[in-house]
PDB file of C-alpha atoms in Angstrom:
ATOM      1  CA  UNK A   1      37.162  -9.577  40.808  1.00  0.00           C
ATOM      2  CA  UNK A   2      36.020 -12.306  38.555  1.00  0.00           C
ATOM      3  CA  UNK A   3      37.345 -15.680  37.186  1.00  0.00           C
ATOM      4  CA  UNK A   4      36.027 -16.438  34.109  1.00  0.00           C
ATOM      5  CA  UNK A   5      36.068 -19.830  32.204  1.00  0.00           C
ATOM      6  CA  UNK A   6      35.101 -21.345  28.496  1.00  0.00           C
ATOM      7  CA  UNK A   7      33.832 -24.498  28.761  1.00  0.00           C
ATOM      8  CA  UNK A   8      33.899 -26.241  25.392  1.00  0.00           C
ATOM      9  CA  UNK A   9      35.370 -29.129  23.474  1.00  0.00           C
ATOM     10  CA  UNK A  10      38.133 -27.190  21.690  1.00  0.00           C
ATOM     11  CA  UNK A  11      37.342 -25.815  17.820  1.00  0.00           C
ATOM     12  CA  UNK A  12      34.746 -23.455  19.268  1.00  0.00           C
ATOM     13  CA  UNK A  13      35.790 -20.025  18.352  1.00  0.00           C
ATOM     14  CA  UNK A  14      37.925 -19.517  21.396  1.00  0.00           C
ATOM     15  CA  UNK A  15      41.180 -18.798  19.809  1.00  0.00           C
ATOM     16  CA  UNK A  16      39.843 -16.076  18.357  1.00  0.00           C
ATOM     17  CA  UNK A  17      37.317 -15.358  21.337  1.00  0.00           C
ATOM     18  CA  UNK A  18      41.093 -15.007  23.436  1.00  0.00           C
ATOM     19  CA  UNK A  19      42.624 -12.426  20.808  1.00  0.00           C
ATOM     20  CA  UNK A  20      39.455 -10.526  20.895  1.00  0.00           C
ATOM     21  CA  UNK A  21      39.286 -10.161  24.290  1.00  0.00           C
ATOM     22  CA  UNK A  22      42.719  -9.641  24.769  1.00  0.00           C
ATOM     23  CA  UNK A  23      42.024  -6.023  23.153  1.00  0.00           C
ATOM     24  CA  UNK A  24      39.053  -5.187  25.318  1.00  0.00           C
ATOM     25  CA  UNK A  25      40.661  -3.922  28.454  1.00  0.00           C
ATOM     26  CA  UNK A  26      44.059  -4.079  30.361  1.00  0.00           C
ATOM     27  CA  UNK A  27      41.637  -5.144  33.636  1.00  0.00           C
ATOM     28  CA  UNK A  28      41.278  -8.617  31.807  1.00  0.00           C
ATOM     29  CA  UNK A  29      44.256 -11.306  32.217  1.00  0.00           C
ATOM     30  CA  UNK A  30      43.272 -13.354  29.298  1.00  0.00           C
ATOM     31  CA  UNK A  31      44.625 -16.629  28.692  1.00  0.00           C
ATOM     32  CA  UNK A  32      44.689 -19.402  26.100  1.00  0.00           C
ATOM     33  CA  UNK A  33      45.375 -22.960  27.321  1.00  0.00           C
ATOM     34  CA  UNK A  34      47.464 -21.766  29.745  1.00  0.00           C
ATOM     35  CA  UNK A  35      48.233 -25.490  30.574  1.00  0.00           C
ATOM     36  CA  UNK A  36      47.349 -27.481  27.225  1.00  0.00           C
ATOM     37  CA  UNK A  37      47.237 -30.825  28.106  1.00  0.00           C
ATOM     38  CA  UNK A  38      48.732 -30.246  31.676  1.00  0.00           C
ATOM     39  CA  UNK A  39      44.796 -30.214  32.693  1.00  0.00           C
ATOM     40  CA  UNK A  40      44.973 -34.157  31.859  1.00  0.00           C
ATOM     41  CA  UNK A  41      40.845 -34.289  31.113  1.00  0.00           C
ATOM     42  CA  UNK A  42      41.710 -37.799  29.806  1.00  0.00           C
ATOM     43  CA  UNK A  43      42.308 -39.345  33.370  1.00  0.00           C
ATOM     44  CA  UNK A  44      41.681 -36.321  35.986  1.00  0.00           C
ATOM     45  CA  UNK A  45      37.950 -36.212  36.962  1.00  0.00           C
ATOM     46  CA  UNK A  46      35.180 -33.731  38.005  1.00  0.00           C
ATOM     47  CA  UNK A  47      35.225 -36.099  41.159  1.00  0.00           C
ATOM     48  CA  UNK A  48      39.182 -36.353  41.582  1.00  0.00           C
ATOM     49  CA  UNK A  49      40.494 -33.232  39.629  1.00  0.00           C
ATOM     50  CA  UNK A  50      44.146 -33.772  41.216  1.00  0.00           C
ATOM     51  CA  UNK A  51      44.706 -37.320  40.591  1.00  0.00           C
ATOM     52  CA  UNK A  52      47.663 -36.199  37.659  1.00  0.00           C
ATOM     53  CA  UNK A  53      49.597 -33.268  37.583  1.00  0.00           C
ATOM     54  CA  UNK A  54      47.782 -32.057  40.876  1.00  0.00           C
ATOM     55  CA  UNK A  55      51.395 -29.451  41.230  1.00  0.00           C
ATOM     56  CA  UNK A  56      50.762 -28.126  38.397  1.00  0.00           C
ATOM     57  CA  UNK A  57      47.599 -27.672  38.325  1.00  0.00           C
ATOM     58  CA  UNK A  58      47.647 -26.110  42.334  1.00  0.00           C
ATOM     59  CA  UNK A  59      50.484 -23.612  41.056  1.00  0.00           C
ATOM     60  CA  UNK A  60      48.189 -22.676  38.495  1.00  0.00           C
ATOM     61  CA  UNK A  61      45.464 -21.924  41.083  1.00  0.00           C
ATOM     62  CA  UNK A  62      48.009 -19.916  42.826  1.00  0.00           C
ATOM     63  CA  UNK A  63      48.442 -18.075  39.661  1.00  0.00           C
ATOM     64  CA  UNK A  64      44.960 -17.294  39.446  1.00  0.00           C
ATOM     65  CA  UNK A  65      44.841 -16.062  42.558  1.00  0.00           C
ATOM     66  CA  UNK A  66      47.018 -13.733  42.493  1.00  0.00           C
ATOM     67  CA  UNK A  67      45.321 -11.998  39.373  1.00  0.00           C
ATOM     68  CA  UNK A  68      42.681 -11.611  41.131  1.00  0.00           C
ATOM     69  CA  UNK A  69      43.921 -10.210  44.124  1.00  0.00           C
ATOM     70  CA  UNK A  70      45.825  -7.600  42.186  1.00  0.00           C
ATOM     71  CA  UNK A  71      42.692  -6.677  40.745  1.00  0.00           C
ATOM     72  CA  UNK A  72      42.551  -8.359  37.043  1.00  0.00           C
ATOM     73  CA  UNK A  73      39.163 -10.066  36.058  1.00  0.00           C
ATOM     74  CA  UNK A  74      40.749 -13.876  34.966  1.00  0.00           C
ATOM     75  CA  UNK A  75      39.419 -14.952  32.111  1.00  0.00           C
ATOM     76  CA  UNK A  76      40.494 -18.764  30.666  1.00  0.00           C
ATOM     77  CA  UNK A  77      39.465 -20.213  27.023  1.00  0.00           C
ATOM     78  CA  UNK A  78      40.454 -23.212  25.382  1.00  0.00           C
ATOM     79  CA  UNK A  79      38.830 -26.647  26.594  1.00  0.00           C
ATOM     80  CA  UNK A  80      41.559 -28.530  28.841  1.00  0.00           C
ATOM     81  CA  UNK A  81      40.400 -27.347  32.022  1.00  0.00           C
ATOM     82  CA  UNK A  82      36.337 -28.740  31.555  1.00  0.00           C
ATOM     83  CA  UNK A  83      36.565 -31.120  34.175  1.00  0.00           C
ATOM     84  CA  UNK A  84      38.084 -28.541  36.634  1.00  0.00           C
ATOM     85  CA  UNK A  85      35.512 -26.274  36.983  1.00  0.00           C
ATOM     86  CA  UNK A  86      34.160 -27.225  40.210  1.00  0.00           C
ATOM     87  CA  UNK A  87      37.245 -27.739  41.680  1.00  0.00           C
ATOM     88  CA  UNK A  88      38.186 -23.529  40.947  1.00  0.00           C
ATOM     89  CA  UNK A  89      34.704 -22.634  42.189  1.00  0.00           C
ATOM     90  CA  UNK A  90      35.429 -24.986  45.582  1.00  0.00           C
ATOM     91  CA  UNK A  91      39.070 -23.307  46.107  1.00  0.00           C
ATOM     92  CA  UNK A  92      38.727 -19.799  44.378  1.00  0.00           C
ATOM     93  CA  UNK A  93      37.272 -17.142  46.979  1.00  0.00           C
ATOM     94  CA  UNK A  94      35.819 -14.965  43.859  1.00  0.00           C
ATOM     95  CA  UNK A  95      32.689 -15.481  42.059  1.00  0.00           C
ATOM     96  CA  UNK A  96      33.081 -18.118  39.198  1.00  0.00           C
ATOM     97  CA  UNK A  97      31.517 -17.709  35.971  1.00  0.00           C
ATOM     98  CA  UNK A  98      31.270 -20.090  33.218  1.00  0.00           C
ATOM     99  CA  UNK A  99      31.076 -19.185  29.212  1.00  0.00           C
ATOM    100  CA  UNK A 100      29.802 -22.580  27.867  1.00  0.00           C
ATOM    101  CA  UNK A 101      30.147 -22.300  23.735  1.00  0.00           C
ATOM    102  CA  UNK A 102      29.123 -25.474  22.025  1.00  0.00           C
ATOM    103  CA  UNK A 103      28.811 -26.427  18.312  1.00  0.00           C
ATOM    104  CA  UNK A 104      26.671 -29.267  16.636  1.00  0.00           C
ATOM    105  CA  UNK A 105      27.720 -32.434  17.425  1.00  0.00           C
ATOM    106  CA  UNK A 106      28.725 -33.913  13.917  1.00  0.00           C
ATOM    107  CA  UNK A 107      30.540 -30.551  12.963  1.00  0.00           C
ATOM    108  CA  UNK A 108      32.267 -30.559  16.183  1.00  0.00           C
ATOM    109  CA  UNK A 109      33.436 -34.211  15.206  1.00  0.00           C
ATOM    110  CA  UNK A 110      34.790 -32.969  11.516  1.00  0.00           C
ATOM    111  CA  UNK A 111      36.519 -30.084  13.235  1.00  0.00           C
ATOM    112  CA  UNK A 112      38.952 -31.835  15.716  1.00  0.00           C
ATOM    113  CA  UNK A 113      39.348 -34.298  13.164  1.00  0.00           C
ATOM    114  CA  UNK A 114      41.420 -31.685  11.572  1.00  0.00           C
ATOM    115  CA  UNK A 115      43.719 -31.879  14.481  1.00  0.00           C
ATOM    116  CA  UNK A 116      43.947 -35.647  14.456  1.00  0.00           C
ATOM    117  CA  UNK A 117      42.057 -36.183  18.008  1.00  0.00           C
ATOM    118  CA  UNK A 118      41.758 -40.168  18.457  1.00  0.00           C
ATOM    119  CA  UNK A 119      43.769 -40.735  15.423  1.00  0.00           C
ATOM    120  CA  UNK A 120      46.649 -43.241  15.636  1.00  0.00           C
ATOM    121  CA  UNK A 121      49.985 -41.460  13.954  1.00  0.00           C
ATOM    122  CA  UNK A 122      51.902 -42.724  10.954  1.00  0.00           C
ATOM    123  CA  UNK A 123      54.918 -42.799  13.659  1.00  0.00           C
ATOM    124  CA  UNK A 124      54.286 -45.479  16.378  1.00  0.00           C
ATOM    125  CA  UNK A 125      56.732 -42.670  18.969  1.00  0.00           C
ATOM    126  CA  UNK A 126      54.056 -40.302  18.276  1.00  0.00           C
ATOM    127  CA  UNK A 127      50.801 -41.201  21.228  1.00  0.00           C
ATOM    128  CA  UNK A 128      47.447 -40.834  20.299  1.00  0.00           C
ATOM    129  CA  UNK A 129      45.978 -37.228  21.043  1.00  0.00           C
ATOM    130  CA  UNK A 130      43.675 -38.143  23.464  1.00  0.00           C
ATOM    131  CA  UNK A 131      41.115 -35.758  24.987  1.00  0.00           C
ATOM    132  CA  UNK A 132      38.847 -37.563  27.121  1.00  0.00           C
ATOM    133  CA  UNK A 133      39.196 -41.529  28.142  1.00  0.00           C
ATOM    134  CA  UNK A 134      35.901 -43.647  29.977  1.00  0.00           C
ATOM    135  CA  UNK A 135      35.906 -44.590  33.132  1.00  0.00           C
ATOM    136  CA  UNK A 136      34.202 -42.592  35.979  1.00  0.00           C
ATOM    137  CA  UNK A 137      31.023 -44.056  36.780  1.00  0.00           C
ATOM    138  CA  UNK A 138      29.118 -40.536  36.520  1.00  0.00           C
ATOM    139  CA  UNK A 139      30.123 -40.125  32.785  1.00  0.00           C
ATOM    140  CA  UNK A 140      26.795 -40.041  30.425  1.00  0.00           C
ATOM    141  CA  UNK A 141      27.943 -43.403  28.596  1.00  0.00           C
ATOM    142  CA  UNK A 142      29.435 -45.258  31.696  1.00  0.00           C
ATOM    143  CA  UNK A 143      27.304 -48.080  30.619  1.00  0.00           C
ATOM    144  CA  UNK A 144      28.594 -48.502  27.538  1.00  0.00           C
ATOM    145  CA  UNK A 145      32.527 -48.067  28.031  1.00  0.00           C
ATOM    146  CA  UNK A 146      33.648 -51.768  26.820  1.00  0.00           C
ATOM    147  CA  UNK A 147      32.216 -50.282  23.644  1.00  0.00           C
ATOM    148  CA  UNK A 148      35.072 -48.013  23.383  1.00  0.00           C
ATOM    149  CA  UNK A 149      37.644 -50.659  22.288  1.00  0.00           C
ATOM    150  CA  UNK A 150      35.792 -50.793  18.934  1.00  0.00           C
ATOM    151  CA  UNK A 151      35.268 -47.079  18.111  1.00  0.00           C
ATOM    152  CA  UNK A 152      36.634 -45.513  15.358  1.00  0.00           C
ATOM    153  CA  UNK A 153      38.347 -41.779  15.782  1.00  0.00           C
ATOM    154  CA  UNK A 154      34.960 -39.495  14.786  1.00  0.00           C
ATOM    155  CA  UNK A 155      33.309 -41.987  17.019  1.00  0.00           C
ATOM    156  CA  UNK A 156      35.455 -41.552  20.151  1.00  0.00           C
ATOM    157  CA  UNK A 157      34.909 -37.931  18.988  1.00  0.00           C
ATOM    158  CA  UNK A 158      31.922 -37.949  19.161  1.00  0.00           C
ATOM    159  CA  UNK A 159      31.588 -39.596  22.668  1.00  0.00           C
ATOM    160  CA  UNK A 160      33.889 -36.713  23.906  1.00  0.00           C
ATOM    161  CA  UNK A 161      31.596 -34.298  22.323  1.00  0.00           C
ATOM    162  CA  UNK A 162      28.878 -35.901  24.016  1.00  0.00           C
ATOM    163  CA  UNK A 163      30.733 -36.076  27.965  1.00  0.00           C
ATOM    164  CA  UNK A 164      31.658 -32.226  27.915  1.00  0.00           C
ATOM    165  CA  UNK A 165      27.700 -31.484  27.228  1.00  0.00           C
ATOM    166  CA  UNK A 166      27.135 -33.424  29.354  1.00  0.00           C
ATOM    167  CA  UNK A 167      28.860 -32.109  31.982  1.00  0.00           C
ATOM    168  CA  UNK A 168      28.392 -28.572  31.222  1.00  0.00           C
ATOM    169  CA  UNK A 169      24.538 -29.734  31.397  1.00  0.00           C
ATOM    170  CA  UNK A 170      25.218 -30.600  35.327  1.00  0.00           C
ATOM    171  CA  UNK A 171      27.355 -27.987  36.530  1.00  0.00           C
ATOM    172  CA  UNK A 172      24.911 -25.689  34.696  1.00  0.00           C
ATOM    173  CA  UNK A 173      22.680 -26.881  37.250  1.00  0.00           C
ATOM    174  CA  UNK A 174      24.745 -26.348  40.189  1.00  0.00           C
ATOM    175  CA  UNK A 175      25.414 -22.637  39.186  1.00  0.00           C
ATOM    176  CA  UNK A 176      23.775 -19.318  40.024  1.00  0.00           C
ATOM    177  CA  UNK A 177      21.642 -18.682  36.962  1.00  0.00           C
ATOM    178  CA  UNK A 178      23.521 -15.209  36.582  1.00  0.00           C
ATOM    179  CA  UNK A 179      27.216 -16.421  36.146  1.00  0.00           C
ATOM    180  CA  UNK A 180      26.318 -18.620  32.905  1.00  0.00           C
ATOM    181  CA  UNK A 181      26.066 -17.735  29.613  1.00  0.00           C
ATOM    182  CA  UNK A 182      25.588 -21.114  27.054  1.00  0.00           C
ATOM    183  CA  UNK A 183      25.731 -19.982  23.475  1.00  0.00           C
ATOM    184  CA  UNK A 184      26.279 -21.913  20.312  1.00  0.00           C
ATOM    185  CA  UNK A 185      29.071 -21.520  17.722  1.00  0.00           C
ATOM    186  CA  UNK A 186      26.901 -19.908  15.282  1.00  0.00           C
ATOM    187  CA  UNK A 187      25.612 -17.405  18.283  1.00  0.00           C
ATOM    188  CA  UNK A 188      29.391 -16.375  19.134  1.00  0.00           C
ATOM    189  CA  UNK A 189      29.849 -14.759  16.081  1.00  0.00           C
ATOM    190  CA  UNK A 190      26.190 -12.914  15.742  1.00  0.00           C
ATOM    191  CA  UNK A 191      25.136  -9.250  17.166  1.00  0.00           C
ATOM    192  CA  UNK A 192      23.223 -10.392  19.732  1.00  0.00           C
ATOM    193  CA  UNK A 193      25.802 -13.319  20.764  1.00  0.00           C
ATOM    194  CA  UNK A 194      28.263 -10.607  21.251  1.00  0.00           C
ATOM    195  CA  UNK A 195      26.243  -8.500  22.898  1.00  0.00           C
ATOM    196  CA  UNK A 196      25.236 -11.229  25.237  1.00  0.00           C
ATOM    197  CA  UNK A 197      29.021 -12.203  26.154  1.00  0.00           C
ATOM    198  CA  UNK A 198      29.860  -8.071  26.442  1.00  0.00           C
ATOM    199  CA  UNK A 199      26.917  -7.763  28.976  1.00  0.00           C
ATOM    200  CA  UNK A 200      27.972 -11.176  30.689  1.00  0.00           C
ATOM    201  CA  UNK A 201      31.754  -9.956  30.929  1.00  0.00           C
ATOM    202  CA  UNK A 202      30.950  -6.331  32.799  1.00  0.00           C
ATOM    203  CA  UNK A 203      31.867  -4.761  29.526  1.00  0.00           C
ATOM    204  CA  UNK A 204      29.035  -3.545  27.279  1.00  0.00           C
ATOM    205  CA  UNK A 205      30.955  -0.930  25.829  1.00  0.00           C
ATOM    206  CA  UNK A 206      33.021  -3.363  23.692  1.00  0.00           C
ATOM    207  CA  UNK A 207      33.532  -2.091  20.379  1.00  0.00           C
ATOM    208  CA  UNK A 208      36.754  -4.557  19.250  1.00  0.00           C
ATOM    209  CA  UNK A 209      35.956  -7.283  16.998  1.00  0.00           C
ATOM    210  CA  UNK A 210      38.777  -7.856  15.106  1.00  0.00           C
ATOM    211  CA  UNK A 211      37.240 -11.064  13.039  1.00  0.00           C
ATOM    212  CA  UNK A 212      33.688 -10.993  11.569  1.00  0.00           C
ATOM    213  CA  UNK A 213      33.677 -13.979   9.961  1.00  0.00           C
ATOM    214  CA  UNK A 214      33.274 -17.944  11.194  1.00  0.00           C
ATOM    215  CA  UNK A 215      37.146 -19.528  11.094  1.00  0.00           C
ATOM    216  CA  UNK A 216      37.949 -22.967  11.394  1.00  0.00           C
ATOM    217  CA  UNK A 217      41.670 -23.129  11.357  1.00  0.00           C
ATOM    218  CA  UNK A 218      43.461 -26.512   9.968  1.00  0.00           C
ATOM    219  CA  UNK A 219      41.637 -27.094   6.843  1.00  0.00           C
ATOM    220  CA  UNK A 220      43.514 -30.569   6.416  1.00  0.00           C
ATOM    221  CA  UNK A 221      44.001 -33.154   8.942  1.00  0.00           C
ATOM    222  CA  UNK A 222      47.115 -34.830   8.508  1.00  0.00           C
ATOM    223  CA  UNK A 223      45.618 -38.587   8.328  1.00  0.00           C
ATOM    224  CA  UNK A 224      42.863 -38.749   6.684  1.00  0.00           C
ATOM    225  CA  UNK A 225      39.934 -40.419   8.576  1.00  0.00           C
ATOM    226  CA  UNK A 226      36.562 -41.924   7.887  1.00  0.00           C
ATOM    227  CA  UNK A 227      33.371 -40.434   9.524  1.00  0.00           C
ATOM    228  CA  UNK A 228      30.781 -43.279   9.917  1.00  0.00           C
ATOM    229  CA  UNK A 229      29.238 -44.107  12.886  1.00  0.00           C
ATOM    230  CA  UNK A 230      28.704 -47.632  12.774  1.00  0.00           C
ATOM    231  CA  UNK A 231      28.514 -48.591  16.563  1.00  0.00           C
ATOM    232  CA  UNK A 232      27.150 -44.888  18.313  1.00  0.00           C
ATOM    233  CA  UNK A 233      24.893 -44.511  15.928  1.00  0.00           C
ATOM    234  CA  UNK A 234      22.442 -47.057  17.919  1.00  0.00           C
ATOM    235  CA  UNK A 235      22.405 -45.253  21.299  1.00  0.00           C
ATOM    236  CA  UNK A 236      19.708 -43.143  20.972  1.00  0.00           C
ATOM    237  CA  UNK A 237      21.346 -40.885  24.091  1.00  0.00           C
ATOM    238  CA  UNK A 238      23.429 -38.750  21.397  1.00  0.00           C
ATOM    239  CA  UNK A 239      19.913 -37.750  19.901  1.00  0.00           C
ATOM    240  CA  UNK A 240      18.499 -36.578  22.844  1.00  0.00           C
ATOM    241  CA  UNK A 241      21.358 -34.982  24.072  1.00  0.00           C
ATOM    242  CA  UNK A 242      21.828 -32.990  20.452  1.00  0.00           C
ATOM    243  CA  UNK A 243      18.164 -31.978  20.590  1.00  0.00           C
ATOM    244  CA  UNK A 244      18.612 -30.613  24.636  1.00  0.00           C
ATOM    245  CA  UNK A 245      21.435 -28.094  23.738  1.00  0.00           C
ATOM    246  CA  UNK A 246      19.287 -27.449  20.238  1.00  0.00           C
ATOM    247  CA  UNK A 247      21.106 -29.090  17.526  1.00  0.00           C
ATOM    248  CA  UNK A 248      19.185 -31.808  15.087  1.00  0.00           C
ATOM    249  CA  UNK A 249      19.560 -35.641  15.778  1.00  0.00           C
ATOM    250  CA  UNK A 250      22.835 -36.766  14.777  1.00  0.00           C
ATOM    251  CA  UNK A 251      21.141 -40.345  13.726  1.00  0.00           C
ATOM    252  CA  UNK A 252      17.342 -39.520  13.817  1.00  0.00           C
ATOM    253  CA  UNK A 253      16.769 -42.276  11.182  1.00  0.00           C
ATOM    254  CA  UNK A 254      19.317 -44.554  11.991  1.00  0.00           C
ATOM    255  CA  UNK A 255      17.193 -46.726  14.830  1.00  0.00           C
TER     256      UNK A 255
END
């Protein structure tokens, strides 16, 4: 048996990637955010993974475990758990497999904007919905962190965007070529995208696609939010890391 994971930032097609799959085959255990924020990506690490919430998060390995030994394939969307990864492939005794879907940068910026990540509420009992926070030296902008003080929300968006590539990047290099599959947004919803992730799943036979068309859920954010870029837009590491996975330079004439 197999335990599958979606690495992502979030607004990546894996809502509906979870109700689609969830119509496949009883042999799949198919979960959504199983934990939400119980994952804590904001202050666990890929380095200490148990540092908050580690009961949780070990009952949820126990969880898994038993899916798998009843003989379900596991599979897990949703972003929470990116920083986890190496942690299940470490403690899980079942091959590991990773479904990396990422989107261009900027869009992925507008997107969870929607959902108000990084944006201070209108009610001061309300805490800021945040999905990633700097501070492990092996992040890709460790050097810049006192930066992060004066970023506006689609910036610290942005540098979120920019650590889960990053990361998926390195474990991506640590994996057997054969239990990844990296494809785009755009690629998730096209023939030969699905056809890739039926093949990669065990299941080429897949006939259930319930949605056809691109859906980005929340059309409104509830604050509304500028989208300028007046600090990031210097560090020339967002460029190269948009052009690595594909995607054009977020600030190609900005330097």
């Amino acid at each position: 048996m197999t335990a599958y994971f979606v690495l992502s930032t979030g607004r990546c097609g894996t809502q509906w990637l979870t109700e689609t799959l969830q119509q496949w085959d009883d042999n799949f255990v198919v979960v959504h955010e199983p934990l939400h924020f119980g994952y804590r990506p904001d202050l666990n690490t890929v380095q200490q993974p148990l540092l908050h919430n580690s009961d949780m998060l070990e009952q949820h390995l126990h969880q898994i475990r038993q899916h798998l030994h009843s003989g379900k394939h596991y599979i897990e969307t949703g972003f929470p758990c990116w920083r986890h990864l190496h942690w299940f492939k470490q403690q899980l005794d079942h091959t590991v497999k990773v479904i990396h879907i990422h989107r261009a940068p900027l869009d992925t910026v507008a997107s969870l904007l929607k959902l108000n990540a990084f944006v201070p509420s209108f009610w001061p009992h309300l805490t800021i919905k945040n999905l990633y926070l700097p501070g492990a030296e092996q992040d890709f902008l460790h050097q810049y962190q006192e930066l992060w003080p004066q970023l506006n929300p689609a910036e610290k968006n942005l540098w979120y965007w920019a650590e889960v590539q990053y990361q998926a990047i390195k474990y991506q290099q640590q994996w057997p070529a054969q239990d990844w599959l990296s494809l785009s947004f755009s690629q998730l919803f096209s023939a030969q995208g699905k056809q890739q992730l039926t093949h990669f799943l065990g299941y080429p036979n897949a006939v259930c696609w319930p949605v056809q068309d691109i859906v980005d859920q929340f059309g409104l954010g509830l604050v509304h939010t500028q989208t300028d870029y007046p600090v990031l837009s210097k560090l020339d590491e967002l460029n190269q890391l948009a052009k690595r996975l594909g995607y054009p330079a977020p600030f190609a004439n900005s330097n």
